mmCIF file of C-alpha atoms in Angstrom:
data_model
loop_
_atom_site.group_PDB
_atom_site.id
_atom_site.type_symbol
_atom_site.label_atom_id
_atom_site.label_comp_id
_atom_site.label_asym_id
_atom_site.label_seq_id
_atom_site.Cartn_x
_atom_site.Cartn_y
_atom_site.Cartn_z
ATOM 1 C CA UNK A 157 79.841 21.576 -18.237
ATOM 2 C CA UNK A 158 78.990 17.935 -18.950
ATOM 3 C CA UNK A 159 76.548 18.668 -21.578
ATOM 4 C CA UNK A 160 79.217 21.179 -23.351
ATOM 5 C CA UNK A 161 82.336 18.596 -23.445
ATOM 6 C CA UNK A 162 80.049 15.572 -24.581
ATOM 7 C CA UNK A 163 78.350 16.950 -27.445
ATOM 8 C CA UNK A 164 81.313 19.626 -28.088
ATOM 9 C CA UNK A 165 81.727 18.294 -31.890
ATOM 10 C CA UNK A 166 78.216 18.565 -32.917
ATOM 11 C CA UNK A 167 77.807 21.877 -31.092
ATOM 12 C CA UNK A 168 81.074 23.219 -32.782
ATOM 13 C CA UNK A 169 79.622 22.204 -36.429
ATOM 14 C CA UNK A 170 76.862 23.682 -35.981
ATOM 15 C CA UNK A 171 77.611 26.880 -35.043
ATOM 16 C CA UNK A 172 80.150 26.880 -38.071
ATOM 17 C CA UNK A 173 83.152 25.093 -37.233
ATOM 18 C CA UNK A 174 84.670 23.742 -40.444
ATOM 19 C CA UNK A 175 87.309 21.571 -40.960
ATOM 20 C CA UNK A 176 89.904 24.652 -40.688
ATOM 21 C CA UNK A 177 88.457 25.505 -37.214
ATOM 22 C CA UNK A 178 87.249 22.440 -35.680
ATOM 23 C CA UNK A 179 90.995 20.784 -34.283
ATOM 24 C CA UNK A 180 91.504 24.133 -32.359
ATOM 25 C CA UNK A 181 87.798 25.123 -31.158
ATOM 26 C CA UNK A 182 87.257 21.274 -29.556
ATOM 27 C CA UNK A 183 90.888 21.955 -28.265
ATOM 28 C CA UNK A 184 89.517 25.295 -26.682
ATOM 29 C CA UNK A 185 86.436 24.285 -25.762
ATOM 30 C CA UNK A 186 87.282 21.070 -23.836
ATOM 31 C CA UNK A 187 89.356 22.897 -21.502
ATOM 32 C CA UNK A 188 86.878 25.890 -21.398
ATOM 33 C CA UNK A 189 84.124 22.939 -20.204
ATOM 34 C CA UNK A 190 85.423 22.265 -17.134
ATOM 35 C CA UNK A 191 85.528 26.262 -16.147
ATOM 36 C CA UNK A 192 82.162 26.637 -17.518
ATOM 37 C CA UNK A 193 80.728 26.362 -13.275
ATOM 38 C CA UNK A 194 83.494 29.288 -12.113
ATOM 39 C CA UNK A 195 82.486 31.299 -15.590
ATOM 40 C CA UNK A 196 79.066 31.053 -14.137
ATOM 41 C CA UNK A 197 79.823 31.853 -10.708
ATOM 42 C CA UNK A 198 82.018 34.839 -10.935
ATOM 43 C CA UNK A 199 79.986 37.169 -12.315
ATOM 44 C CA UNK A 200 77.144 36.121 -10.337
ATOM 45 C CA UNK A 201 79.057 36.935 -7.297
ATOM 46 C CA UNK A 202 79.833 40.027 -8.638
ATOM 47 C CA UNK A 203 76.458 40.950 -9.636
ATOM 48 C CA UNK A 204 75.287 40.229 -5.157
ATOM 49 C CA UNK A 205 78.698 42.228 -4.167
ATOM 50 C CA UNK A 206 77.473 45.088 -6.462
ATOM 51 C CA UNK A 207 74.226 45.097 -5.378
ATOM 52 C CA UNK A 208 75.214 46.166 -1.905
ATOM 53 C CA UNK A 209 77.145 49.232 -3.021
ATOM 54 C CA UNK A 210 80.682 47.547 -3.162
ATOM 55 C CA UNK A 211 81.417 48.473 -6.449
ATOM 56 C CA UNK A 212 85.182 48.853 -5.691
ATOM 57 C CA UNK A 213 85.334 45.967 -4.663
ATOM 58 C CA UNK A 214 83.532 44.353 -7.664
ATOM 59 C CA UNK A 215 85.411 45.999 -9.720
ATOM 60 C CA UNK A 216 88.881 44.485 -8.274
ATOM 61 C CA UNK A 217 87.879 41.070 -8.675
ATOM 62 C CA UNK A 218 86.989 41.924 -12.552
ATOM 63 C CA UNK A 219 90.234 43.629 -13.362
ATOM 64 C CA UNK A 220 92.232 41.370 -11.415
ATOM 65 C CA UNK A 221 90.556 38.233 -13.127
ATOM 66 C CA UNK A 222 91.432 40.171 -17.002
ATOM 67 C CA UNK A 223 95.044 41.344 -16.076
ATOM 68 C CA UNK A 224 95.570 37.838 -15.005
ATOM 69 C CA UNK A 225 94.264 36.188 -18.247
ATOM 70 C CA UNK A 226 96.213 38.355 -20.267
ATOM 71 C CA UNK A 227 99.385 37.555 -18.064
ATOM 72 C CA UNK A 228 98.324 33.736 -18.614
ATOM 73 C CA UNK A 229 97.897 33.924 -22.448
ATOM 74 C CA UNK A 230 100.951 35.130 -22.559
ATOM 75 C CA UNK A 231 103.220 32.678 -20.589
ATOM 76 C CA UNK A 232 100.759 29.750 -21.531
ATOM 77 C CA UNK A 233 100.747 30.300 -25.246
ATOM 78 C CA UNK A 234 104.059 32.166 -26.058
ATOM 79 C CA UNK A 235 106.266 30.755 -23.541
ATOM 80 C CA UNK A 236 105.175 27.334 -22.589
ATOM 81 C CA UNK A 237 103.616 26.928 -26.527
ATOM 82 C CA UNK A 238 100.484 25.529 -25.502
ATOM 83 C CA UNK A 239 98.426 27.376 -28.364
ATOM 84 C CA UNK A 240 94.284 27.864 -27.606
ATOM 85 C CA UNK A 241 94.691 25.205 -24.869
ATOM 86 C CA UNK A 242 96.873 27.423 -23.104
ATOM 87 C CA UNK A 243 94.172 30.499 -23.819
ATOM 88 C CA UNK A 244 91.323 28.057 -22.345
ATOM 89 C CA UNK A 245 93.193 27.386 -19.368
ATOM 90 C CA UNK A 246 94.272 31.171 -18.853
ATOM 91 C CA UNK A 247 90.589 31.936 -18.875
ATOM 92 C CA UNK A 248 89.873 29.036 -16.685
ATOM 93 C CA UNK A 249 92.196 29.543 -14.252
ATOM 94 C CA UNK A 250 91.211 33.826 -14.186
ATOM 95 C CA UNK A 251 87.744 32.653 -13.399
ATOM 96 C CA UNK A 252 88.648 30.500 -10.698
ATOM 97 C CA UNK A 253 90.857 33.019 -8.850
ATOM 98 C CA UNK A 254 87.819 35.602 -9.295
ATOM 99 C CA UNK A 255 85.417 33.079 -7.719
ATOM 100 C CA UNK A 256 88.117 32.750 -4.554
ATOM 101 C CA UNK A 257 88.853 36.421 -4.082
ATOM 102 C CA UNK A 258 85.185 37.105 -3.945
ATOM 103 C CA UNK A 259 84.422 34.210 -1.715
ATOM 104 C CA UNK A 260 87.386 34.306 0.496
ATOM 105 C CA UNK A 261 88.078 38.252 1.014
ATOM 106 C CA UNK A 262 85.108 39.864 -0.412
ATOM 107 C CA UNK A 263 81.610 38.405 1.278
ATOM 108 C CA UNK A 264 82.481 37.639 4.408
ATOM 109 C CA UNK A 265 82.779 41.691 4.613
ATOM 110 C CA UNK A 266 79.243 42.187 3.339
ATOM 111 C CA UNK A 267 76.765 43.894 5.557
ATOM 112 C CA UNK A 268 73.651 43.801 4.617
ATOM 113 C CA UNK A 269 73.871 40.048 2.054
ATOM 114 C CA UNK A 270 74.331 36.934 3.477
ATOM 115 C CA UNK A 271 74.798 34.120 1.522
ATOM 116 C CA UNK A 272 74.238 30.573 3.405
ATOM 117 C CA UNK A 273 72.694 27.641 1.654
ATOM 118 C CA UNK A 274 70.046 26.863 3.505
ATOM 119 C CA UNK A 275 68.712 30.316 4.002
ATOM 120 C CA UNK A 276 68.614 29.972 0.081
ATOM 121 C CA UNK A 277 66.749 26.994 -0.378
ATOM 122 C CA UNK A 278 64.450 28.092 2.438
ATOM 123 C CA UNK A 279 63.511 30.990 1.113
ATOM 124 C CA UNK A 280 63.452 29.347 -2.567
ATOM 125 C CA UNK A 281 60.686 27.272 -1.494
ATOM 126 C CA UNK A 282 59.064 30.286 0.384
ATOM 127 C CA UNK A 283 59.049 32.962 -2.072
ATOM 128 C CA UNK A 284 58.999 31.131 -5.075
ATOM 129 C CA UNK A 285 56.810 33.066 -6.869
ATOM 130 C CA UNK A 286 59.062 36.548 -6.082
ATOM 131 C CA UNK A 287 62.183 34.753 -6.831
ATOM 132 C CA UNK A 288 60.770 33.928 -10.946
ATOM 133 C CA UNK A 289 59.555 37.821 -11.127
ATOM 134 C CA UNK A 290 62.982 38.957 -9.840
ATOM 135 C CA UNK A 291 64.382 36.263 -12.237
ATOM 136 C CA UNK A 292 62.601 37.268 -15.271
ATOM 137 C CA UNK A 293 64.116 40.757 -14.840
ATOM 138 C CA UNK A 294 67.390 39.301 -16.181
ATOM 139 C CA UNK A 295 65.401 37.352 -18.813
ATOM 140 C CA UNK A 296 66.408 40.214 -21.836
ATOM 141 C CA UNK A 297 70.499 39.943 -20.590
ATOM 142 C CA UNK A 298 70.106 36.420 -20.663
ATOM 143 C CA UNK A 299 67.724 35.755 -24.724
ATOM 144 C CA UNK A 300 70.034 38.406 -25.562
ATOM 145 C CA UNK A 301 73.310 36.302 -25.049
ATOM 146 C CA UNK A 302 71.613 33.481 -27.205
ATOM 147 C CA UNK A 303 69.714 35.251 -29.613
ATOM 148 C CA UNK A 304 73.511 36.865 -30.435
ATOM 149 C CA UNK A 305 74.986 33.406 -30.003
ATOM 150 C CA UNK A 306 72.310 32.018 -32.860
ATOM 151 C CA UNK A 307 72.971 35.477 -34.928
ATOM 152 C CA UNK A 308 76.739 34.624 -34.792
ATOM 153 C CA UNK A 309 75.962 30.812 -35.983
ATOM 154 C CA UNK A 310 74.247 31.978 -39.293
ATOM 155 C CA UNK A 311 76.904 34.901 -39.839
ATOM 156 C CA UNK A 312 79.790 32.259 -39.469
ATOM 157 C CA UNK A 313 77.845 29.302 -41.701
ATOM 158 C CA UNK A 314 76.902 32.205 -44.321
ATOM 159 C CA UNK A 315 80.717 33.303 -44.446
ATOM 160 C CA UNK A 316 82.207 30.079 -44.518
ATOM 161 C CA UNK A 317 81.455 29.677 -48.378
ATOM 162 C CA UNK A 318 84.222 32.345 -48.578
ATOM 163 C CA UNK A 319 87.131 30.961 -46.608
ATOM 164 C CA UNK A 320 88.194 30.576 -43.125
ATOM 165 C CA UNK A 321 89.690 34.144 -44.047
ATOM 166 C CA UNK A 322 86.628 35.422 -44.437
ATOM 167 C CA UNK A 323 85.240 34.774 -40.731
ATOM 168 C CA UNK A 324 88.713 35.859 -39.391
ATOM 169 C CA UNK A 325 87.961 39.282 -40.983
ATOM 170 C CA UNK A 326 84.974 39.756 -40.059
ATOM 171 C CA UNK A 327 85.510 38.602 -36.162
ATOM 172 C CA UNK A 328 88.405 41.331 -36.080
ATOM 173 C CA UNK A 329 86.663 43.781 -37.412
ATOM 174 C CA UNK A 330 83.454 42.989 -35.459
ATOM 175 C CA UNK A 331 85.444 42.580 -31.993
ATOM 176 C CA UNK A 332 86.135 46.684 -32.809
ATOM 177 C CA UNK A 333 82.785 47.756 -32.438
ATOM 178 C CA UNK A 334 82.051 45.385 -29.767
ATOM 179 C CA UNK A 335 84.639 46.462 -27.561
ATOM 180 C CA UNK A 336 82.545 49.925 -27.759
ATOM 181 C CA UNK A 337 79.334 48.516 -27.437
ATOM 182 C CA UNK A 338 80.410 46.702 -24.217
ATOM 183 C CA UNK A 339 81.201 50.090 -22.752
ATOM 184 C CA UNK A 340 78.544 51.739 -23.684
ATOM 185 C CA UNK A 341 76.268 48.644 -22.219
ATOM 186 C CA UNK A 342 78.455 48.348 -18.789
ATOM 187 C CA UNK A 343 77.727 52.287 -18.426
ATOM 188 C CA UNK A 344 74.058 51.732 -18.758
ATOM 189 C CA UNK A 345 73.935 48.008 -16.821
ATOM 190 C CA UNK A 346 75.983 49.801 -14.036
ATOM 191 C CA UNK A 347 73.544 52.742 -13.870
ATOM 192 C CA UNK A 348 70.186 50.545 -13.784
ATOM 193 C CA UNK A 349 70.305 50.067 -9.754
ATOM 194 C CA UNK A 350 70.187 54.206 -9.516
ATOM 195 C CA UNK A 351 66.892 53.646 -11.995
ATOM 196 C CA UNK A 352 65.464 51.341 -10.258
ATOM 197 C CA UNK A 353 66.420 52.863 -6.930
ATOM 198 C CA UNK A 354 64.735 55.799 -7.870
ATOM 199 C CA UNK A 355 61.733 54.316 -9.742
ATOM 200 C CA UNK A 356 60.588 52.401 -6.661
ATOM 201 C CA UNK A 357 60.850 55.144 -4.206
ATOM 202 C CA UNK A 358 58.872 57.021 -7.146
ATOM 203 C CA UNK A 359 61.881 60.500 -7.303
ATOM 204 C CA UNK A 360 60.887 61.550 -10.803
ATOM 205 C CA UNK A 361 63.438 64.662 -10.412
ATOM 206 C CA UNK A 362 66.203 62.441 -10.068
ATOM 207 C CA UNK A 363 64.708 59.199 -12.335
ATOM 208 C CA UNK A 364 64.474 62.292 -15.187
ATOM 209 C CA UNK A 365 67.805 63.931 -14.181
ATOM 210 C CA UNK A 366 69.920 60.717 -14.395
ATOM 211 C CA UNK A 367 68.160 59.409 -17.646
ATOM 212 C CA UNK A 368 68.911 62.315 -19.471
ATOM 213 C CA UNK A 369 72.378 62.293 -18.466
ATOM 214 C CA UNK A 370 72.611 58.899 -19.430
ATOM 215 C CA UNK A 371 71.715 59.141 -22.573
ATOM 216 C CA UNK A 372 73.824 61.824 -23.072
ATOM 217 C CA UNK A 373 76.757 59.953 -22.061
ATOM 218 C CA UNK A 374 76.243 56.977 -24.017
ATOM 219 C CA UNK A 375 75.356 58.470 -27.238
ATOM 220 C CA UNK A 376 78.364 60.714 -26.904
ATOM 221 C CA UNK A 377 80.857 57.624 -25.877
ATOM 222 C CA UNK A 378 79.319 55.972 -29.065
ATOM 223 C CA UNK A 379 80.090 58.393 -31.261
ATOM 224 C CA UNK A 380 83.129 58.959 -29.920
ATOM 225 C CA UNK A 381 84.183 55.568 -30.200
ATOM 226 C CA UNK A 382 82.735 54.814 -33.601
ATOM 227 C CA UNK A 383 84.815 57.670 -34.215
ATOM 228 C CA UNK A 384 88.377 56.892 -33.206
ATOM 229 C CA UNK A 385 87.806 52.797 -34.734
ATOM 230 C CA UNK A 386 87.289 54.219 -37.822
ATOM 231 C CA UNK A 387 90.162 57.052 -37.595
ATOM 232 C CA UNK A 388 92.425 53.984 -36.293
ATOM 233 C CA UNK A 389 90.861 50.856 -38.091
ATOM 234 C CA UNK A 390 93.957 50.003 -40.088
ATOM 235 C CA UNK A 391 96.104 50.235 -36.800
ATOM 236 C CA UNK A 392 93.285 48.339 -34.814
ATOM 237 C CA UNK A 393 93.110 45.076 -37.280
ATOM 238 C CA UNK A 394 96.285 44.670 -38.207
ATOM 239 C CA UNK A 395 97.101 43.843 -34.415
ATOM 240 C CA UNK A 396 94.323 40.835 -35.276
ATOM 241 C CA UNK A 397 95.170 39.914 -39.267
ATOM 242 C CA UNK A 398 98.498 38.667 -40.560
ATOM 243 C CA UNK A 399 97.428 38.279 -43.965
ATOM 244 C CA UNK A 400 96.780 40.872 -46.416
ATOM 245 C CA UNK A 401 94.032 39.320 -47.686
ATOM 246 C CA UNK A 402 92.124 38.738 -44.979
ATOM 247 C CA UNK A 403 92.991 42.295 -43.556
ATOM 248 C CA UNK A 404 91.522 44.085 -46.500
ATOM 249 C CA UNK A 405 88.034 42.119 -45.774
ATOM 250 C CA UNK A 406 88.344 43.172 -41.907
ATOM 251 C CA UNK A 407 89.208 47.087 -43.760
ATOM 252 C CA UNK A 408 86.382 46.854 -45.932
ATOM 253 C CA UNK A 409 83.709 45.943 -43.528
ATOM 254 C CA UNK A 410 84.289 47.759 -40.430
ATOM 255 C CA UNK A 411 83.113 51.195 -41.684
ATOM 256 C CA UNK A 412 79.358 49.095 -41.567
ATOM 257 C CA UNK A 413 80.096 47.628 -38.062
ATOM 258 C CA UNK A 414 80.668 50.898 -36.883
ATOM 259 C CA UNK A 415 77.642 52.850 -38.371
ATOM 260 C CA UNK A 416 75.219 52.220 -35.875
ATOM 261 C CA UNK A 417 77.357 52.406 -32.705
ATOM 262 C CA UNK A 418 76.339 55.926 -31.725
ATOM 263 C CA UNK A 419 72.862 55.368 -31.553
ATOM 264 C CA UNK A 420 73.690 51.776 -29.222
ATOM 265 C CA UNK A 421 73.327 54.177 -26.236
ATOM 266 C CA UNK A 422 70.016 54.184 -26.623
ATOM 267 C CA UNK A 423 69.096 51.107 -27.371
ATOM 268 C CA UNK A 424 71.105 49.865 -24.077
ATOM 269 C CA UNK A 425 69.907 53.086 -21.762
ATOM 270 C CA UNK A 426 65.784 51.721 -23.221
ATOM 271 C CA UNK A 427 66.562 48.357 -22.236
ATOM 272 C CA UNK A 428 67.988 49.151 -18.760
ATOM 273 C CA UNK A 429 65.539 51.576 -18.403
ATOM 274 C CA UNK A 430 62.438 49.235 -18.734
ATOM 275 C CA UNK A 431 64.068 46.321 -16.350
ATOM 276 C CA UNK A 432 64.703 48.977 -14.040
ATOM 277 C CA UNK A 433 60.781 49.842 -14.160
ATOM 278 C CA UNK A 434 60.082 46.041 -14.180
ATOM 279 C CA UNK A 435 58.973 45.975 -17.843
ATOM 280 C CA UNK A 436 60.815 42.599 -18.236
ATOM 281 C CA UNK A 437 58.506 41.420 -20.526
ATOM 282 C CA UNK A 438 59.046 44.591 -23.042
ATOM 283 C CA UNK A 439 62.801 44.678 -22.882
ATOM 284 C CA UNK A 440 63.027 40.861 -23.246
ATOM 285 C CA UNK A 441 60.408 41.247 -26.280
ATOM 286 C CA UNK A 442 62.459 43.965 -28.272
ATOM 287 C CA UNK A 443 65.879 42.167 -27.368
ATOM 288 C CA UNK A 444 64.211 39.057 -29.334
ATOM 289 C CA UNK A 445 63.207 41.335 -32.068
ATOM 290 C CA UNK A 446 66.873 42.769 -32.810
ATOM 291 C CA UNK A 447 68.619 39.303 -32.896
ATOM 292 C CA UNK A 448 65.731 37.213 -34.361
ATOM 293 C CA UNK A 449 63.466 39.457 -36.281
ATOM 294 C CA UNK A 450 66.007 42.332 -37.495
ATOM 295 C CA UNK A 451 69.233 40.566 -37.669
ATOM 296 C CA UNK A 452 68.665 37.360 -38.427
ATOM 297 C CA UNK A 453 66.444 37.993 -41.350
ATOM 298 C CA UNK A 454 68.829 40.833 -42.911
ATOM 299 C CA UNK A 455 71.680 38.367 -42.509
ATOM 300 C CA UNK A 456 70.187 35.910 -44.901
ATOM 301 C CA UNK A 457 68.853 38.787 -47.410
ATOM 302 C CA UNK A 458 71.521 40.776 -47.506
ATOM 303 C CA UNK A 459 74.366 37.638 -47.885
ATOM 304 C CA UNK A 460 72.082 36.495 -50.726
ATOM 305 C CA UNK A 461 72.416 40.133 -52.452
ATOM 306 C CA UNK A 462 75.527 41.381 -51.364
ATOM 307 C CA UNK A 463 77.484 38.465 -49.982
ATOM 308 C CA UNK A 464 79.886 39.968 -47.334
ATOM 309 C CA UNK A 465 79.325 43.151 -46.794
ATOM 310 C CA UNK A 466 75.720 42.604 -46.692
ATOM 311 C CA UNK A 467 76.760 40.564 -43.533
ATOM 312 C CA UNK A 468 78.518 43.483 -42.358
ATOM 313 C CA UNK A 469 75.498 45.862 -43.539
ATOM 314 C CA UNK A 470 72.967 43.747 -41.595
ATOM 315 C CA UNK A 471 74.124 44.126 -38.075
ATOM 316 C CA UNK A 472 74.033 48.178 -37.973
ATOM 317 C CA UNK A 473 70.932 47.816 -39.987
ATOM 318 C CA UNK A 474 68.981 46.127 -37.288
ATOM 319 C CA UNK A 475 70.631 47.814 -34.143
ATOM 320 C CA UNK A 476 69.898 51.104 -35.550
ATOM 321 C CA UNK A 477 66.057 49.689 -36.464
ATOM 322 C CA UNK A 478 66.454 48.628 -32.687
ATOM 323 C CA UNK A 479 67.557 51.452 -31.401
ATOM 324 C CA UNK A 480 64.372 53.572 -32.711
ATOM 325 C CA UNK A 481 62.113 51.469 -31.494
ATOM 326 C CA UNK A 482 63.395 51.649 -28.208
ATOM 327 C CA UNK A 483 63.781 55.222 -28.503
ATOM 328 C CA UNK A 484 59.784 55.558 -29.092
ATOM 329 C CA UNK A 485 59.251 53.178 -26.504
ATOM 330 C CA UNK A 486 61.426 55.398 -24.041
ATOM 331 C CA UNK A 487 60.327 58.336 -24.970
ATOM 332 C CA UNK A 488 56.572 56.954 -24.260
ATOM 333 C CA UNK A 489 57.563 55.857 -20.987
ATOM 334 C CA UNK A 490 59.185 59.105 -19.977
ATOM 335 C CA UNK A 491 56.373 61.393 -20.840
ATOM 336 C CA UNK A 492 54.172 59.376 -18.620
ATOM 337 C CA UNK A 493 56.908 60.615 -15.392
ATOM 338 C CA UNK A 494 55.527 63.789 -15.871
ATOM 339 C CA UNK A 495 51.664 62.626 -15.033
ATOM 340 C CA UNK A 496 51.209 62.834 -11.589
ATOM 341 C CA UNK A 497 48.950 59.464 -12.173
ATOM 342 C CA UNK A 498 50.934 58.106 -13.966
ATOM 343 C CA UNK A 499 53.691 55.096 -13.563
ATOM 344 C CA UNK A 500 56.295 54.098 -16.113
#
């Protein structure tokens, strides 16, 4: 939080801010600071509730925390004409009520998790050890919010030669696929305790069985969905893009977004799939590869020879170069359930 508002300017330029953008993202952004501890919290909350079986529950708090923040935008930007402060404070103030609903109602119901400071710390300095190996499990979630993050920085500088409109169209039309993605993703994220459940008390019927259906499901809600944004593109960006300008960049680049979104399912089952078997090291290793040795790279080549829509071309270029490897990698580690000596 500290770090975040002090050095918001330099932060802001460089990850792309231009003169166009920089007035309302320090605007944004200072408010969004001071949330930055209940953004953190929430979901981690969320993650302990979950982890107990209350998924209702966790599932409450989320949807009660978005419906509010829409609510908010609306009265704190339309009506009260606060502009992107009024967004950051709608999102701050969602978070907050999240983190109380969860604390107050939530886990002081929980049966089997108990959360009191000092049993943390004690067992902190008692299991240390345990605690980093369970920690590095959520090491590929975590490089792969950066490593995107970084991705997004060179996208943004590389567009910026072409106009604020530019990075306007191709946020729109990138915020379409990854609306779909982040389905496809919470399907296989919500799925990875049953994995791992089933992994650890080694049930290869039922680690096979729900894999398989998995996949399934994902690919199929990828296509799907790649599917109906490309039916209803037009509809979908011109709820983003005023100008007509701008919206025929968004048009023009959103049949590349989409490309490799029915093949995601894989890449997000593999991933899920190896941090449920404790492979942390793999799945953080090919999450690093997408971002920093797929998409980074065919960012800068592809801007050089095609300028935007070789941005646009790079991302389903490297998540469907992704998405193979993991499916090799998955298909590897599944043939080894049916060895009797074998562990994934």
């Amino acid at each position: 939080m500290v770090s975040i508002y002090f050095a918001k300017t330099p932060l802001l330029r460089y990850l792309g801010a231009d003169d166009d953008f920089t007035s309302y993202a320090s605007t944004y952004l200072s408010f969004c600071a001071a949330g930055v501890p209940f953004m953190l919290l929430s979901p981690s909350i969320g993650a302990v509730i979950r982890a107990e079986g209350k998924i209702k529950e966790s599932m409450k708090g989320s949807l009660a925390s978005s419906g509010l923040n829409i609510v908010l935008d609306a009265l704190l930007i339309f009506v009260l004409k606060l502009g992107v402060a009024g967004a950051a404070i709608a999102t701050v103030l969602s978070n907050i009520f999240t983190c109380g609903y969860f604390i107050l109602r939530v886990l002081p119901k929980l049966e089997l998790v108990k959360l009191h400071l000092k049993t943390i710390l004690r067992s902190a300095r008692a299991n240390g050890i345990e605690i980093f190996s369970i920690i590095a499990l959520g090491l590929p979630n975590a490089l792969s919010g950066i490593m995107s993050s970084l991705a997004g920085t060179l996208s943004n500088r590389c567009l910026s030669v072409h106009g604020a409109g530019a990075i306007a169209a191709f946020s729109a039309a990138y915020k379409c696929n990854d609306m779909m993605c982040m389905i496809v993703m919470g399907i296989c994220m919500g799925v990875q305790p049953l994995l791992a459940y089933n992994y650890g008390a080694q049930n290869t019927p039922r680690l096979k069985e729900a894999t398989q259906k998995l996949g399934i499901l994902a690919v199929g809600i990828g296509t799907v969905g790649a599917a109906l944004c490309f039916a209803l593109r037009g509809k979908i960006l011109a709820v983003f893009l005023r100008s007509a300008a701008v919206y025929e960049q968004g048009l023009s680049m959103m049949p590349y977004l989409l490309a490799a979104l029915p093949v995601m399912g894989i890449f997000y089952l593999g991933i899920n799939f190896l941090q449920a078997a404790g492979k942390a090291k793999t799945a953080t290793a090919i999450v690093v590869a997408r971002q920093g040795l797929f998409l980074m790279p065919a960012i800068y080549i592809l801007n050089r020879q095609f300028e935007m829509k070789g941005i646009a071309i790079a991302y389903p270029f490297a998540d469907f170069v992704s998405s193979v490897l993991v499916a090799l990698i998955l298909l590897a580690q599944y043939q080894k359930l049916n060895d009797p000596k074998g562990r994934v």
